[in-house]
Amino acid sequence: MIRYENVGVQFGDFTAIPDLSLEVAKGEFFTLLGPSGCGKTTALRTLAGFVTPTRGDVYVDNKRVTHLPSDKRQVGMVFQNYALFPSMNVWENIAFGLKLRKHNRSERQKLVADVARRVDLTEEQLEKNPAELSGGQQQRVAIARALVLQPKILLLDEPLSNLDAKLRHQLRAQLKELQSEFGITTVYVTHDQDEALTMSDRIAVFNRGRVEQVGAPREIYDSSATEFVCTFIGAATSLSAELTPVLGLRPGLSSYLRLEKALLETEGSPLPVGYARFTGTVLAQAYHGTHTIYTVEVLGTELKILQREDGAARPEPGQTVEVGIHPRHVLSYAISDDHGQDAAAHAVRTTSAGA
Ligand SMILES: Nc1ncnc2c1ncn2[C@@H]1O[C@H](COP(=O)(O)OP(=O)(O)OP(=O)(O)O)[C@@H](O)[C@H]1O
Ligand SMILES: [Mg+2]
């Protein structure tokens, strides 16, 4: 459906995107995830037609659109700040693009009413000014304004980042529902790992203009392809060089263990088969309601262990505990000698060392 083919984007001397190749399938909810400045918006704007690549091509439905003007690409875009027109009411905001396309008044009435219903905007809200609506409602107006033109593709650039945490969680679900209801191919930009994991069919993790991994959320989390992806997508303990040989791992690798993969042995629930056992000392605990995170000193590693609150173990700081680690859960990467400059090219995944 969407294809970036060796796309490069240059701003003066600065290379924002060196060489991007990526495919998005029809109907997919596809997320571009990465830290600030890694090129997510640039990649999205290239697809929308607001940025012309210095090299390479962009295809939509196998048609080359690299030099096609934005309004001919059938893409709808929702910006971070929504960019609603403050001098128009909600109805006029949504109808704006229809007017440009020379739809007559009665067609506009019908199409706006239609899309407003589908995104849950009431007639009363249609008559208000955008400033009189809440952040979440404004977002729905921005989405309605994009969808009313019946685009083939919906592009969303951090549409939730202006909202408070609770609303953001609510709207994630709402947005995802809307997307699957409309069945529209969506490219979503965020720097929020949790948002990417919960909403996406697939994720592309960006670092300095390059894609380090493309995959389903579970794949990205459980089988992170590079050290950058591993540490960006979720919390993980970096394992010491003292600990890794005991797990049968090759020396000279950076190794990580996700917090929920380490186990605390308790009376009545011994460690499962395949787990290596270590004796450690509890250094700290942090209660999070649904779970507690223990910091346990094990062979020079301050191992973080996420323990669900219904788990039996409740050790106190200072206490000695038995800890289990399965070598299969360890994520290991070759250490690059240029301090991660080119981690993607050097990283080798060797998780199966012990299994
Ligand atoms: N028009 C421009 N002119 C010059 N440099 C630009 C331009 N647009 C983007 N850049 C640079 O390109 C890089 C990528 O920017 P981009 O906006 O794509 O990042 P991003 O991943 O969307 O970041 P954020 O999460 O902060 O929005 C940045 O270093 C940015 O300064
Ligand atoms: Mg951006």
Coordinates of C-alpha atoms and ligand atoms in Angstrom, one line a residue:
M1 CA 0.0 0.0 0.0
I2 CA 2.7 2.5 1.1
R3 CA 6.3 2.0 0.1
Y4 CA 9.4 4.1 0.8
E5 CA 12.2 3.1 -1.5
N6 CA 15.7 4.2 -0.5
V7 CA 14.4 7.6 0.5
G8 CA 16.9 10.2 1.6
V9 CA 16.0 13.6 3.0
Q10 CA 18.6 16.4 3.3
F11 CA 18.1 19.8 4.9
G12 CA 21.1 21.8 3.7
D13 CA 24.2 20.0 5.0
F14 CA 22.1 18.0 7.5
T15 CA 21.0 14.5 6.6
A16 CA 17.7 13.9 8.4
I17 CA 17.0 10.6 6.7
P18 CA 19.9 8.8 5.0
D19 CA 18.3 5.8 3.3
L20 CA 14.8 4.7 4.3
S21 CA 13.0 1.7 2.9
L22 CA 9.8 0.7 4.4
E23 CA 6.5 -0.9 3.5
V24 CA 3.1 -0.5 5.1
A25 CA 0.2 -2.9 4.3
K26 CA -3.4 -1.9 3.5
G27 CA -5.5 -1.4 6.6
E28 CA -2.5 -1.5 8.8
F29 CA -2.0 0.7 11.9
F30 CA 1.7 1.3 11.5
T31 CA 3.8 3.4 14.0
L32 CA 7.0 5.3 13.5
L33 CA 8.6 5.3 17.0
G34 CA 11.7 7.0 18.1
P35 CA 13.3 9.7 20.3
S36 CA 12.9 13.4 19.6
G37 CA 14.7 14.5 16.4
C38 CA 15.1 11.0 14.9
G39 CA 13.2 11.9 11.7
K40 CA 9.7 10.6 12.4
T41 CA 7.9 13.8 11.3
T42 CA 10.2 14.2 8.3
A43 CA 9.3 10.6 7.2
L44 CA 5.6 11.4 7.6
R45 CA 5.8 14.8 5.8
T46 CA 7.6 13.1 2.9
L47 CA 4.7 10.7 2.5
A48 CA 2.2 13.6 2.8
G49 CA 4.0 15.6 0.1
F50 CA 5.2 18.5 2.3
V51 CA 8.9 17.4 2.1
T52 CA 10.5 16.4 -1.2
P53 CA 13.1 13.7 -0.8
T54 CA 16.6 14.3 -2.0
R55 CA 16.8 10.8 -3.3
G56 CA 14.6 7.7 -3.6
D57 CA 10.9 7.3 -4.2
V58 CA 7.6 7.0 -2.3
Y59 CA 4.8 4.8 -3.7
V60 CA 1.1 4.6 -2.8
D61 CA -0.8 1.7 -4.3
N62 CA 2.2 1.0 -6.5
K63 CA 1.9 4.5 -7.9
R64 CA 5.0 6.7 -7.6
V65 CA 3.9 9.8 -5.7
T66 CA 7.3 11.3 -5.0
H67 CA 6.7 14.5 -6.9
L68 CA 2.9 14.6 -6.7
P69 CA 1.4 17.6 -4.9
S70 CA 0.1 16.9 -1.5
D71 CA -3.6 17.5 -2.4
K72 CA -3.4 14.8 -5.1
R73 CA -2.1 12.1 -2.8
Q74 CA -5.4 11.2 -1.0
V75 CA -3.7 11.4 2.4
G76 CA -5.3 13.0 5.5
M77 CA -3.0 14.4 8.1
V78 CA -3.6 15.3 11.8
F79 CA -1.0 17.4 13.4
Q80 CA 0.2 17.5 17.0
N81 CA -1.5 20.9 17.7
Y82 CA -4.5 19.9 15.5
A83 CA -4.1 23.2 13.5
L84 CA -7.8 24.0 13.7
F85 CA -8.9 27.3 12.3
P86 CA -9.8 29.5 15.3
S87 CA -12.0 31.9 13.4
M88 CA -14.3 29.1 12.1
N89 CA -16.7 27.0 14.1
V90 CA -16.3 23.2 14.2
W91 CA -18.6 22.6 11.3
E92 CA -16.7 25.0 9.1
N93 CA -13.4 23.5 10.1
I94 CA -14.6 20.1 9.1
A95 CA -16.2 21.3 5.9
F96 CA -13.2 23.4 4.8
G97 CA -11.6 20.9 2.5
L98 CA -14.9 20.0 1.0
K99 CA -15.4 23.6 0.0
L100 CA -12.0 23.7 -1.7
R101 CA -13.0 20.6 -3.6
K102 CA -16.1 22.4 -4.8
H103 CA -18.7 20.3 -3.1
N104 CA -22.0 22.2 -3.0
R105 CA -23.7 23.2 0.3
S106 CA -26.0 20.2 0.5
E107 CA -23.2 17.7 -0.1
R108 CA -21.2 19.4 2.5
Q109 CA -24.0 19.2 5.0
K110 CA -24.4 15.5 4.4
L111 CA -20.7 14.6 4.5
V112 CA -20.0 16.6 7.6
A113 CA -23.0 15.3 9.5
D114 CA -22.0 11.8 8.5
V115 CA -18.4 12.0 9.7
A116 CA -19.4 13.9 12.8
R117 CA -21.7 11.1 13.8
R118 CA -19.0 8.6 13.3
V119 CA -16.5 10.4 15.5
D120 CA -19.1 11.2 18.1
L121 CA -19.4 15.0 17.7
T122 CA -22.8 16.3 18.5
E123 CA -24.7 19.0 16.5
E124 CA -24.3 21.3 19.4
Q125 CA -20.5 20.9 19.3
L126 CA -20.5 21.5 15.5
E127 CA -21.6 25.0 16.2
K128 CA -19.0 25.8 18.8
N129 CA -15.6 27.4 18.3
P130 CA -12.7 25.0 18.6
A131 CA -11.4 26.9 21.6
E132 CA -14.7 26.0 23.4
L133 CA -14.0 22.3 23.2
S134 CA -11.8 20.1 25.3
G135 CA -8.5 18.7 24.0
G136 CA -10.0 15.3 23.3
Q137 CA -12.9 16.9 21.4
Q138 CA -10.6 19.1 19.4
Q139 CA -8.7 16.0 18.4
R140 CA -11.9 14.4 17.1
V141 CA -12.6 17.5 15.1
A142 CA -9.1 17.3 13.6
I143 CA -9.6 13.6 12.7
A144 CA -13.1 14.4 11.3
R145 CA -11.6 17.2 9.1
A146 CA -9.1 14.7 7.7
L147 CA -11.6 11.8 7.3
V148 CA -14.3 13.8 5.6
L149 CA -12.2 14.0 2.5
Q150 CA -12.2 10.2 2.4
P151 CA -8.4 9.8 2.2
K152 CA -6.8 6.4 1.4
I153 CA -4.3 7.0 4.2
L154 CA -4.5 8.7 7.6
L155 CA -1.3 10.3 9.0
L156 CA -1.2 11.1 12.7
D157 CA 1.7 13.1 14.1
E158 CA 1.8 12.7 17.9
P159 CA -1.9 13.5 18.1
L160 CA -2.1 12.7 21.8
S161 CA 1.0 14.4 23.2
N162 CA -0.8 17.6 24.1
L163 CA -3.2 15.9 26.4
D164 CA -3.0 14.9 30.1
A165 CA -2.2 11.3 30.9
K166 CA -5.7 10.1 31.7
L167 CA -7.2 11.5 28.6
R168 CA -4.3 10.2 26.5
H169 CA -5.1 6.7 27.7
Q170 CA -8.8 7.1 26.9
L171 CA -8.1 8.5 23.5
R172 CA -5.7 5.7 22.6
A173 CA -8.5 3.3 22.7
Q174 CA -10.9 5.6 20.9
L175 CA -8.5 6.4 18.2
K176 CA -7.7 2.7 17.7
E177 CA -11.4 1.9 17.5
L178 CA -12.0 4.6 14.9
Q179 CA -9.2 3.3 12.9
S180 CA -10.4 -0.2 12.8
E181 CA -14.0 0.9 12.2
F182 CA -12.9 3.0 9.2
G183 CA -10.4 0.3 8.2
I184 CA -8.1 3.1 7.0
T185 CA -4.4 2.5 6.5
T186 CA -2.8 4.6 9.3
V187 CA 0.7 5.8 9.9
Y188 CA 1.1 7.0 13.4
V189 CA 4.0 9.0 14.9
T190 CA 4.9 8.9 18.5
H191 CA 7.9 8.9 20.9
D192 CA 5.9 7.0 23.5
Q193 CA 6.8 3.4 23.7
D194 CA 3.7 2.3 25.6
E195 CA 1.5 4.0 23.0
A196 CA 3.3 2.3 20.2
L197 CA 3.0 -1.1 21.9
T198 CA -0.7 -0.9 22.7
M199 CA -2.0 0.6 19.4
S200 CA 0.1 -0.7 16.6
D201 CA -0.1 -3.7 14.2
R202 CA 3.5 -3.0 13.4
I203 CA 6.2 -0.6 14.6
A204 CA 9.3 0.8 12.9
V205 CA 11.8 2.0 15.5
F206 CA 13.8 5.0 14.3
N207 CA 17.2 6.1 15.5
R208 CA 19.0 9.1 13.9
G209 CA 17.0 8.8 10.7
R210 CA 17.5 5.1 10.3
V211 CA 15.1 2.2 11.0
E212 CA 16.6 -0.2 13.5
Q213 CA 13.8 -2.7 13.5
V214 CA 10.3 -3.3 12.0
G215 CA 8.0 -5.7 13.6
A216 CA 4.9 -6.5 15.7
P217 CA 4.9 -5.1 19.2
R218 CA 5.7 -8.4 20.8
E219 CA 8.5 -9.0 18.4
I220 CA 10.0 -5.6 19.1
Y221 CA 9.7 -6.0 22.8
D222 CA 10.8 -9.7 23.2
S223 CA 13.3 -9.9 20.4
S224 CA 14.7 -6.4 20.2
A225 CA 17.1 -6.5 17.2
T226 CA 19.5 -3.9 18.5
E227 CA 20.7 -2.5 21.8
F228 CA 19.1 0.8 21.0
V229 CA 15.7 -0.9 20.4
C230 CA 16.1 -3.0 23.5
T231 CA 16.7 0.0 25.8
F232 CA 14.3 2.4 24.1
I233 CA 11.2 0.1 24.0
G234 CA 11.1 -0.9 27.6
A235 CA 13.0 -1.1 30.9
A236 CA 15.8 -3.7 31.1
T237 CA 18.7 -4.4 33.5
S238 CA 22.1 -4.3 32.0
L239 CA 23.8 -7.5 33.2
S240 CA 27.4 -7.3 34.5
A241 CA 30.3 -9.2 33.0
E242 CA 30.5 -11.2 36.2
L243 CA 27.0 -12.5 35.8
T244 CA 26.7 -13.3 32.1
P245 CA 29.3 -16.1 32.0
V246 CA 27.4 -18.0 34.7
L247 CA 24.4 -17.9 32.2
G248 CA 26.6 -19.4 29.5
L249 CA 26.7 -16.2 27.5
R250 CA 29.7 -15.3 25.3
P251 CA 31.9 -12.6 26.8
G252 CA 32.2 -9.2 25.1
L253 CA 28.5 -8.7 24.6
S254 CA 26.1 -6.1 26.2
S255 CA 23.4 -8.2 27.8
Y256 CA 20.0 -7.1 29.2
L257 CA 17.1 -8.7 31.0
R258 CA 13.6 -7.2 31.1
L259 CA 12.2 -6.6 34.6
E260 CA 9.4 -9.1 34.5
K261 CA 11.6 -11.9 33.2
A262 CA 13.7 -12.2 36.5
L263 CA 12.0 -14.3 39.1
L264 CA 12.1 -14.2 42.9
E265 CA 12.0 -17.7 44.4
T266 CA 9.6 -18.1 47.3
E267 CA 8.6 -20.9 49.6
G268 CA 6.2 -23.1 47.9
S269 CA 7.1 -21.8 44.4
P270 CA 10.5 -23.0 43.4
L271 CA 12.2 -21.7 40.2
P272 CA 11.0 -23.4 37.0
V273 CA 13.2 -25.8 35.1
G274 CA 15.9 -24.0 33.0
Y275 CA 16.4 -21.1 35.3
A276 CA 19.8 -20.4 36.6
R277 CA 19.7 -19.7 40.4
F278 CA 21.6 -16.8 42.1
T279 CA 21.7 -15.6 45.6
G280 CA 21.2 -11.9 46.0
T281 CA 20.6 -9.1 48.5
V282 CA 17.5 -6.8 48.3
L283 CA 18.7 -3.2 48.0
A284 CA 15.4 -1.4 47.5
Q285 CA 11.8 -1.8 46.7
A286 CA 9.4 0.5 44.9
Y287 CA 5.6 -0.1 45.2
H288 CA 3.6 0.7 42.1
G289 CA 0.1 -0.5 43.1
T290 CA -0.3 -3.4 40.6
H291 CA 3.3 -4.5 41.1
T292 CA 6.5 -3.8 43.1
I293 CA 9.9 -3.4 41.6
Y294 CA 12.8 -4.9 43.7
T295 CA 16.4 -4.0 43.2
V296 CA 18.5 -7.0 44.0
E297 CA 22.3 -7.0 44.0
V298 CA 23.5 -10.2 42.2
L299 CA 27.1 -10.6 41.1
G300 CA 27.8 -7.0 40.5
T301 CA 24.4 -6.4 38.8
E302 CA 21.7 -4.3 40.4
L303 CA 19.0 -6.5 39.0
K304 CA 15.5 -5.0 38.8
I305 CA 12.7 -7.5 39.4
L306 CA 9.1 -6.8 38.7
Q307 CA 6.9 -8.7 41.0
R308 CA 3.1 -8.7 40.7
E309 CA 1.3 -7.7 43.8
D310 CA -0.4 -11.1 44.0
G311 CA 3.0 -12.8 44.1
A312 CA 3.9 -14.4 47.4
A313 CA 7.3 -12.8 47.9
R314 CA 7.5 -9.5 49.8
P315 CA 11.2 -9.3 50.8
E316 CA 12.5 -6.3 52.7
P317 CA 15.7 -4.4 51.9
G318 CA 18.7 -6.1 53.4
Q319 CA 17.1 -9.6 53.0
T320 CA 18.9 -12.4 51.1
V321 CA 16.8 -13.8 48.3
E322 CA 17.1 -16.5 45.6
V323 CA 16.7 -15.1 42.1
G324 CA 16.1 -17.0 38.8
I325 CA 17.2 -16.0 35.3
H326 CA 16.5 -18.0 32.2
P327 CA 19.3 -17.6 29.6
R328 CA 16.7 -17.6 26.8
H329 CA 15.3 -14.3 28.1
V330 CA 18.6 -12.5 28.0
L331 CA 19.0 -10.0 25.1
S332 CA 22.6 -9.7 24.0
Y333 CA 24.3 -7.4 21.5
A334 CA 27.8 -7.0 20.2
I335 CA 29.5 -3.9 21.7
S336 CA 30.2 -1.4 19.0
D337 CA 33.5 0.4 19.3
D338 CA 32.1 3.8 18.2
H339 CA 29.8 4.2 21.2
G340 CA 26.6 3.3 19.5
Q341 CA 27.2 5.6 16.5
D342 CA 26.4 2.7 14.3
A343 CA 24.8 0.2 16.7
A344 CA 22.4 -1.0 14.1
A345 CA 25.1 -2.2 11.8
H346 CA 27.1 -3.9 14.5
A347 CA 24.5 -5.4 16.7
V348 CA 24.1 -9.1 16.6
R349 CA 21.4 -10.8 18.5
T350 CA 22.5 -13.9 20.4
T351 CA 19.7 -14.6 22.8
S352 CA 19.8 -18.3 22.5
A353 CA 23.3 -18.7 23.9
G354 CA 22.2 -20.8 26.8
A355 CA 19.2 -22.5 25.4
Ligands
LIG1 N1 12.7 22.1 7.7 C1 13.8 21.7 8.3 N2 15.0 22.3 8.2 C2 16.1 21.9 8.8 N3 16.2 20.9 9.6 C3 15.1 20.2 9.8 C4 13.8 20.6 9.2 N4 12.9 19.7 9.6 C5 13.5 18.9 10.5 N5 14.8 19.1 10.6 C6 15.8 18.4 11.4 O1 15.7 17.0 11.0 C7 15.8 16.2 12.2 C8 14.5 15.3 12.3 O2 13.4 16.1 12.6 P1 12.0 15.6 12.8 O3 11.1 16.7 13.0 O4 11.6 14.7 11.6 O5 12.2 14.7 14.1 P2 11.1 14.0 15.0 O6 11.5 12.5 15.1 O7 9.7 14.2 14.4 O8 11.2 14.7 16.4 P3 10.1 15.1 17.5 O9 9.8 13.8 18.3 O10 10.9 16.0 18.4 O11 9.0 15.7 16.8 C9 16.0 17.1 13.4 O12 17.3 17.2 13.7 C10 15.4 18.4 12.9 O13 16.1 19.5 13.5
MG2 MG 8.0 15.2 15.2

